Short mmCIF file of C-alpha atoms in Angstrom, two decimals:
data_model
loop_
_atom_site.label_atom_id
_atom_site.label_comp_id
_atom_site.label_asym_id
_atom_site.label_seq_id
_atom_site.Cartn_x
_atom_site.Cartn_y
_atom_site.Cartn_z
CA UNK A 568 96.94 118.13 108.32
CA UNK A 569 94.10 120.83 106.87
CA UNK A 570 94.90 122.93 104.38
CA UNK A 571 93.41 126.52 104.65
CA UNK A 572 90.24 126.82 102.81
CA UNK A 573 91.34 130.09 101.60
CA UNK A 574 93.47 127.76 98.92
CA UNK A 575 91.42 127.04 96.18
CA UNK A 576 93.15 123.46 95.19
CA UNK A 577 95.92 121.42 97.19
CA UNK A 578 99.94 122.67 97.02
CA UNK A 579 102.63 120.56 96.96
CA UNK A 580 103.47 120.64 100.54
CA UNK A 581 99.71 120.20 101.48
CA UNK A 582 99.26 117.03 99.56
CA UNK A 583 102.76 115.58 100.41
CA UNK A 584 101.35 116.46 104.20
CA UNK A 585 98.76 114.81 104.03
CA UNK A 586 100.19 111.60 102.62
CA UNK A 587 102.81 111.63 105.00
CA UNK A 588 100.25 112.09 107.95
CA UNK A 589 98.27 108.94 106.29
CA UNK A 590 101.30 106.72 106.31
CA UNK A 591 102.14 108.16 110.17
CA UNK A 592 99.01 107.83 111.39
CA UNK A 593 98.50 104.23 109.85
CA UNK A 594 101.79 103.02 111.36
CA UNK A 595 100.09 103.70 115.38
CA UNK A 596 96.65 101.85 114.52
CA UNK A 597 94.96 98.84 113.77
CA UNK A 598 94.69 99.61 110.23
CA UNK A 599 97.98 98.73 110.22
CA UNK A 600 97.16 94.76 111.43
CA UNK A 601 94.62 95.03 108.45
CA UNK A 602 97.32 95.74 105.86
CA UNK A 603 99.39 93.82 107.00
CA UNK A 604 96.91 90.46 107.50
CA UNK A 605 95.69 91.68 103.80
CA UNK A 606 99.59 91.38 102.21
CA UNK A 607 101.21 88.81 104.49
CA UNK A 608 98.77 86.63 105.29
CA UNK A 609 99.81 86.97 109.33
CA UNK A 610 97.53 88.90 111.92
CA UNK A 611 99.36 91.12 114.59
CA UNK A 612 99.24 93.91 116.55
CA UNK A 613 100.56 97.23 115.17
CA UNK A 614 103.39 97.59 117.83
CA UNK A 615 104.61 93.85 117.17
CA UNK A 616 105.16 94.90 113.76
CA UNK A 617 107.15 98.16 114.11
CA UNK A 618 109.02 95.49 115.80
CA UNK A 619 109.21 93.18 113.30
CA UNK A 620 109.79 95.95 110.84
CA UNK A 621 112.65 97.42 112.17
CA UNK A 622 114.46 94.53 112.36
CA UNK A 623 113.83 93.22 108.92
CA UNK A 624 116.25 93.55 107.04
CA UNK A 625 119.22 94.27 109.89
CA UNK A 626 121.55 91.93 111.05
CA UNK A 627 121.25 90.82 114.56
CA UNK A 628 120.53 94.33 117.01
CA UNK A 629 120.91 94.82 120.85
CA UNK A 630 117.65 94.69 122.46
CA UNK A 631 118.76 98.47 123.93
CA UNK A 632 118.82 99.38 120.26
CA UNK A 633 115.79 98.30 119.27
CA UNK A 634 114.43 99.73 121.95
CA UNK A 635 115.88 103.35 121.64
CA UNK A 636 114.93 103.56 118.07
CA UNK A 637 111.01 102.58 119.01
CA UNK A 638 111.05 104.74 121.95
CA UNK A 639 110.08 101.94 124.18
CA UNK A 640 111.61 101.39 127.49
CA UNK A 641 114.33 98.12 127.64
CA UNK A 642 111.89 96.16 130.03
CA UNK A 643 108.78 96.43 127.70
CA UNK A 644 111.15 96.13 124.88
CA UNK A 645 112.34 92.32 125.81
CA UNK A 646 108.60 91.27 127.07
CA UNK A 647 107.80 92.72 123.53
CA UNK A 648 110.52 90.21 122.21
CA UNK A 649 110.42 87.12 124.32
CA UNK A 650 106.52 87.23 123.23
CA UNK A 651 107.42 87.30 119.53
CA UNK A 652 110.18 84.67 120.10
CA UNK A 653 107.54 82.16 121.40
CA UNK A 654 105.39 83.28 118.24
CA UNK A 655 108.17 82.39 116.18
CA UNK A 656 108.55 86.08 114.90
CA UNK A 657 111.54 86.85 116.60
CA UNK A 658 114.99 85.23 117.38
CA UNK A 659 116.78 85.99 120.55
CA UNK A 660 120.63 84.96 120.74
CA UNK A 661 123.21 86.01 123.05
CA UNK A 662 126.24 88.74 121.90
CA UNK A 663 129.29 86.90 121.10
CA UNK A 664 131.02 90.41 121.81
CA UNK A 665 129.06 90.95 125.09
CA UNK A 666 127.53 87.85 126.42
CA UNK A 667 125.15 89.91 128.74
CA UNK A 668 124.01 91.81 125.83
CA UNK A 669 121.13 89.92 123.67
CA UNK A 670 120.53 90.70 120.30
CA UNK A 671 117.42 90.15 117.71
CA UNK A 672 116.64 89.70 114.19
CA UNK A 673 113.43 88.11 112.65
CA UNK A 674 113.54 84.39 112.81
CA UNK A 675 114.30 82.06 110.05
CA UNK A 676 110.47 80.84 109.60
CA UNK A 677 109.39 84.32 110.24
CA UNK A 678 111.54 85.79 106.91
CA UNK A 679 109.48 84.63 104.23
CA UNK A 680 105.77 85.74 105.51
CA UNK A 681 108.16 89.95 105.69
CA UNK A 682 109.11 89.02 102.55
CA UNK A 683 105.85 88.44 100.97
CA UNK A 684 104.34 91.85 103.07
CA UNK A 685 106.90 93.74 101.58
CA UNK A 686 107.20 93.05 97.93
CA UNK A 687 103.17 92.66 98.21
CA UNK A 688 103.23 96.91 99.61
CA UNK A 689 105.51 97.23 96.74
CA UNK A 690 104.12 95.96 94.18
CA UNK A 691 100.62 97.77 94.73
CA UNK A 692 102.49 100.86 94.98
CA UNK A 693 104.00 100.92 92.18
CA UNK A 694 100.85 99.41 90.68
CA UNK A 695 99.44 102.77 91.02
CA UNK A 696 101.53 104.28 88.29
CA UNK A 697 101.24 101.25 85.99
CA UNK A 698 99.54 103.64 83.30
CA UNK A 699 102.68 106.88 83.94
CA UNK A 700 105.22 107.70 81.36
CA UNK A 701 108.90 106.37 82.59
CA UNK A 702 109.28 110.35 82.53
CA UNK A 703 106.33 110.60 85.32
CA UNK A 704 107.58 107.72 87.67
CA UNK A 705 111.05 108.85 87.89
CA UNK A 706 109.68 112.19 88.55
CA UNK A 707 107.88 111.06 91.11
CA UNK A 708 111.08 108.88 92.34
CA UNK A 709 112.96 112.27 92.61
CA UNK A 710 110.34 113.86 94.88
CA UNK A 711 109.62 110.64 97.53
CA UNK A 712 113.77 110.99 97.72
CA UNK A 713 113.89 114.99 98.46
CA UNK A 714 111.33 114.38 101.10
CA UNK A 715 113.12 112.01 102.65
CA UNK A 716 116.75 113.78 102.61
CA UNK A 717 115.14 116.79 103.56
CA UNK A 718 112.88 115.47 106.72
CA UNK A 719 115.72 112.92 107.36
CA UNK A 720 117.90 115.48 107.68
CA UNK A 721 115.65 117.83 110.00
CA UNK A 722 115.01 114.66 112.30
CA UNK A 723 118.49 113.38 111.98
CA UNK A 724 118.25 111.60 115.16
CA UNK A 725 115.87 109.01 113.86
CA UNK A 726 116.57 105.47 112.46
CA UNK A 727 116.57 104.71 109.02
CA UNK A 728 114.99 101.52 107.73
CA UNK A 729 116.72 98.69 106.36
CA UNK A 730 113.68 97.69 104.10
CA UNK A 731 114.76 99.47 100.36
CA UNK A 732 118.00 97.41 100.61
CA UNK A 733 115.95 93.77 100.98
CA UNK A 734 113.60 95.33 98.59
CA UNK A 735 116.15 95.60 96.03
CA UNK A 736 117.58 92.40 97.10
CA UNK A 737 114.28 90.61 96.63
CA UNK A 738 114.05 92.14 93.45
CA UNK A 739 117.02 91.16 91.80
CA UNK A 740 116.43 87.38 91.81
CA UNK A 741 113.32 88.19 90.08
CA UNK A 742 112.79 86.89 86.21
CA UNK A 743 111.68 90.29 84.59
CA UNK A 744 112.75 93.07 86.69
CA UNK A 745 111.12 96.56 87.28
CA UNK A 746 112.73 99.42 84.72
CA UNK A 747 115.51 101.49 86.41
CA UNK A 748 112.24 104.08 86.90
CA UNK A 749 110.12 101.50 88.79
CA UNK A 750 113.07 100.50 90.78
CA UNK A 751 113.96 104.31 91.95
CA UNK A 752 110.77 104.44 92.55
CA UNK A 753 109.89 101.44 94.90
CA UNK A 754 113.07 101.85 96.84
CA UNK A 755 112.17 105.68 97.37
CA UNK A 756 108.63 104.96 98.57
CA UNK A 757 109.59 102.26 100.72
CA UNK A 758 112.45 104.03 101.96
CA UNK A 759 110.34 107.58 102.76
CA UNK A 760 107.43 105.61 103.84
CA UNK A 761 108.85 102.94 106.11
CA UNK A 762 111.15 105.50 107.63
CA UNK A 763 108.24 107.76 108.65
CA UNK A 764 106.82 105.37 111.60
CA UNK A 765 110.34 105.50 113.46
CA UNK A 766 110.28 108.94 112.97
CA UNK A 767 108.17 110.19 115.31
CA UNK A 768 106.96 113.57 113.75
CA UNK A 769 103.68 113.77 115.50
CA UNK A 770 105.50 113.75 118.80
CA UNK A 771 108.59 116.16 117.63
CA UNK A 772 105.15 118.37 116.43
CA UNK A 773 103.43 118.22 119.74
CA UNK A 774 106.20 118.14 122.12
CA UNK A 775 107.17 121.82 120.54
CA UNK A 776 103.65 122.97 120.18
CA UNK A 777 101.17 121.53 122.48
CA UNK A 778 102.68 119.20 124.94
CA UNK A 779 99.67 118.47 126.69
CA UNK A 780 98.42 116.47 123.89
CA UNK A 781 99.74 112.95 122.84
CA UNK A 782 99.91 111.71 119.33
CA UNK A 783 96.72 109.40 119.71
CA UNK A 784 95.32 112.44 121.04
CA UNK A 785 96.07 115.07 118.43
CA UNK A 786 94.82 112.77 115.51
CA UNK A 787 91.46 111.73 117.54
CA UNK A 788 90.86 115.49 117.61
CA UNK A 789 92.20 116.24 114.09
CA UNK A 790 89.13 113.84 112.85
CA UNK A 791 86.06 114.87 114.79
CA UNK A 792 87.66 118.33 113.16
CA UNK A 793 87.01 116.78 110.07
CA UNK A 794 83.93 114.77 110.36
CA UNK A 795 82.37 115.60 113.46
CA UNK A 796 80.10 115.89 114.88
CA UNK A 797 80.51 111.85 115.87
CA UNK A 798 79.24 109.10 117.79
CA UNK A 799 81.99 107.85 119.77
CA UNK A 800 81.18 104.39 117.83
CA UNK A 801 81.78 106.55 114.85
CA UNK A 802 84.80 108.10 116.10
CA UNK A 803 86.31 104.61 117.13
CA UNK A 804 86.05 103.07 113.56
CA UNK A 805 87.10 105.90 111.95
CA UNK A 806 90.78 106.26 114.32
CA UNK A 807 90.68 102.07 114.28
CA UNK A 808 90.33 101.83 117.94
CA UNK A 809 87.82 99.71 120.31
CA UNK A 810 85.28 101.91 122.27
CA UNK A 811 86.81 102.47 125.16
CA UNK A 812 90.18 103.70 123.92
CA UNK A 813 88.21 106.44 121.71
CA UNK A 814 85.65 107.21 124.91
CA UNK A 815 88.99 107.99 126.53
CA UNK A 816 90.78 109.89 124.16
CA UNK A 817 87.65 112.53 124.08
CA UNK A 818 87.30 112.75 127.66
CA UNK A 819 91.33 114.16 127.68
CA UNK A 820 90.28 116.39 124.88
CA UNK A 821 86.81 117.82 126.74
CA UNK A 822 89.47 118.47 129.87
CA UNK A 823 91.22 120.47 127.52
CA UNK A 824 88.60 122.17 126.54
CA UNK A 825 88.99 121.15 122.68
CA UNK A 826 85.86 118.99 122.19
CA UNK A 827 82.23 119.21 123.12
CA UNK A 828 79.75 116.31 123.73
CA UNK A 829 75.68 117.04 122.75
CA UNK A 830 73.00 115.10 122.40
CA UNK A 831 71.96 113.86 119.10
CA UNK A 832 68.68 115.40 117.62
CA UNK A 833 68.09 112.88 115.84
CA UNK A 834 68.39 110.12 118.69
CA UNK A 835 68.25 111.43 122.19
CA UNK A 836 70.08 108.41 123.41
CA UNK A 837 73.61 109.21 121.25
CA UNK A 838 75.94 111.68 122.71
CA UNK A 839 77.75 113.46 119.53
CA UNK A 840 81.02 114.98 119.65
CA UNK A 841 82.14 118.01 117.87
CA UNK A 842 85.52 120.26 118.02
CA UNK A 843 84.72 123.38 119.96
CA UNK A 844 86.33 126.79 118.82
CA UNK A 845 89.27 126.52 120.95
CA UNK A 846 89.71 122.79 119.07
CA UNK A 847 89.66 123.96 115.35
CA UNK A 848 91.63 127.01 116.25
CA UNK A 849 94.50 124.54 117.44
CA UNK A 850 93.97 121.89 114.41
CA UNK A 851 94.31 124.95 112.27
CA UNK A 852 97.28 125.97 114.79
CA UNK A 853 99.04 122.52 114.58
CA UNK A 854 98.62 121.89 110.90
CA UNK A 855 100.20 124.98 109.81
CA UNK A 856 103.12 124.36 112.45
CA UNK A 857 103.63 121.47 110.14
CA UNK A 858 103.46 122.62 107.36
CA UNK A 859 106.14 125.21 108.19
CA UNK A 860 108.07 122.39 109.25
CA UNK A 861 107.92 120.59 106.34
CA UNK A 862 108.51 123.56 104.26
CA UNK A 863 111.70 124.50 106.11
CA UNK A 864 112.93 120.79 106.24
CA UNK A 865 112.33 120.76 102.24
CA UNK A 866 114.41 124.01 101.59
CA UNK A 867 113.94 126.28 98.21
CA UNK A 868 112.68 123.94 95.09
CA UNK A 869 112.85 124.35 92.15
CA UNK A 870 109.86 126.05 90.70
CA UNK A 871 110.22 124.64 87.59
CA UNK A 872 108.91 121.11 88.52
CA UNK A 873 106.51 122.23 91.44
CA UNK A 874 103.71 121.97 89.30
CA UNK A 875 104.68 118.71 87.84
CA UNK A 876 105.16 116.94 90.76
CA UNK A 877 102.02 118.26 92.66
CA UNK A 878 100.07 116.93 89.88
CA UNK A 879 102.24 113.88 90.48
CA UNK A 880 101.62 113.58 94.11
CA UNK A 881 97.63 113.85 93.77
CA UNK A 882 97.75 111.00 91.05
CA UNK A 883 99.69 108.87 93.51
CA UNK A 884 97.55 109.59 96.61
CA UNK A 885 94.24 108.69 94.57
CA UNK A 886 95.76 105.79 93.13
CA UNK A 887 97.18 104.62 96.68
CA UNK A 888 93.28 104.96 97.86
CA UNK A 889 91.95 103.03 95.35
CA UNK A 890 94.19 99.90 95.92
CA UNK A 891 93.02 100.41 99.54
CA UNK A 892 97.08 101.12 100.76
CA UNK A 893 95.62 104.35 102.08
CA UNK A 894 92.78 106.27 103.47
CA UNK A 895 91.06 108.96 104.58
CA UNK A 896 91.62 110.11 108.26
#
């Protein structure tokens, strides 16, 4: 999440983090609603549309299924689903191999507005190399794809996403077509970065390192590390939350001892938070974990194209931020 400040400029590994961490850390928030709303026209709430995003692309899947690969319980699961159906999102039919087995898939009227949210991401991602060489893109291509394999493989209990293969689909009926580049490309982006919500790194990272925190959690306290110190107002737009969900997220991290609340000098009235020593020391602590993680899930590379596709990576992560597909935690 932080690179040391002992390293003068980004590496490889610490900008790849820290895209990785965006995409992540969008997937749990309402920033993901906004992105969504912006692309597909269609407002809902970020855990409807892991939903809905899991199942795009599949053929009908057992509600246990879907369930498992969210890490949702059954019950919550088919409340989640039943809601969706009545929405229209979602269609619910009975398994002609087990009839007291129901599956899902995205509904008929549904298809078109995951359609347009999809090739929409896609083409503003790849947008943000409409000025690289073909050289450059598939460059890029190669190192969205090694991340992937490599992670993939280190979390190999995680569901892939179905989304590259409609992608490509989609694609295909088009009039002019992306070059073979632009087409490794979007199916490796989509692929790495639609892949990384079911993942479930954050909790993998915290369940070996600091259990007591929760995902939510961890990245409240990862930005007051950044920005602090904050109003909790502050602290709520910033991690897309209301007030009360970010008033509660600090009061677990003052029990653990990780934040501190003052008052501001400025404004008597505003209580400020800030990380306290014991909080930076396990940002620093956590990010480095990661980082070590990644490294080891990556393997050796070859040395020979580090610098290329670190210069790469930064190009695509400013890019990404312009067109608004990213930001800052």
């Amino acid at each position: 999440m932080t690179s040391p400040t002992s390293e003068p400029t980004p590496s490889l590994e610490s900008t790849t983090l820290g895209l990785l961490n965006v995409f992540a850390r969008v997937a749990e928030s309402r920033e993901h609603t906004r992105i969504f709303e912006e692309l597909g026209g269609v407002s809902l709430p970020a855990a409807d549309l892991r939903l809905l995003e899991y199942l795009n692309g599949r053929p009908p899947v057992p509600t246990s299924t879907v369930a498992a690969a969210l890490a949702t319980d059954l019950s919550r699961t088919s409340r989640q689903a039943r809601r969706l159906e009545e929405l229209g999102y979602v269609a619910r039919q009975a398994d002609p191999a087990d009839g007291r087995r129901t599956l899902l898939r995205v509904a008929p009227a549904a298809q078109p507005v995951m359609d347009r949210s999809l090739r929409s991401w896609a083409d503003a991602s790849l947008s943000a190399t409409a000025d690289w060489s073909e050289d450059e893109v598939a460059a890029l291509a190669r190192w969205l794809r090694l991340v992937h394999a490599g992670l993939s493989g280190w979390l190999a209990d995680r569901p892939d996403s179905a989304a590259p293969e409609l992608w490509q689909r989609l694609v295909a009926t088009d009039d002019v077509r992306p070059t073979e580049a632009r087409l490794a490309l979007g199916e490796a982006a989509i692929r790495l970065f639609a892949w990384l919500p079911q993942a479930r790194w954050f909790e993998q990272l915290l369940r070996d390192h600091a259990p007591d925190l929760s995902p939510p959690v961890y990245l409240t306290l990862v930005v007051v590390d950044r920005h602090g110190p904050l109003a909790v107002s502050d602290l709520a737009e910033r991690t897309w939350v209301d007030h009360t969900q970010a008033s509660k997220r600090v009061s677990r991290l003052q029990e653990l001892g990780l934040v501190e609340r003052a008052a501001d000098t400025f404004d008597r009235r505003t209580t400020l938070v800030r990380c306290s020593r014991r909080g930076v020391a396990q940002v620093r602590r956590l990010g480095a974990a990661q980082r070590t993680d990644l490294v080891a899930a990556l393997g050796p590379l070859d040395e020979a194209e580090r610098a290329g596709w670190a210069a790469l990576v930064e190009r695509y992560v400013a890019a990404l931020s312009a067109r608004g597909l990213i930001s800052e935690l």
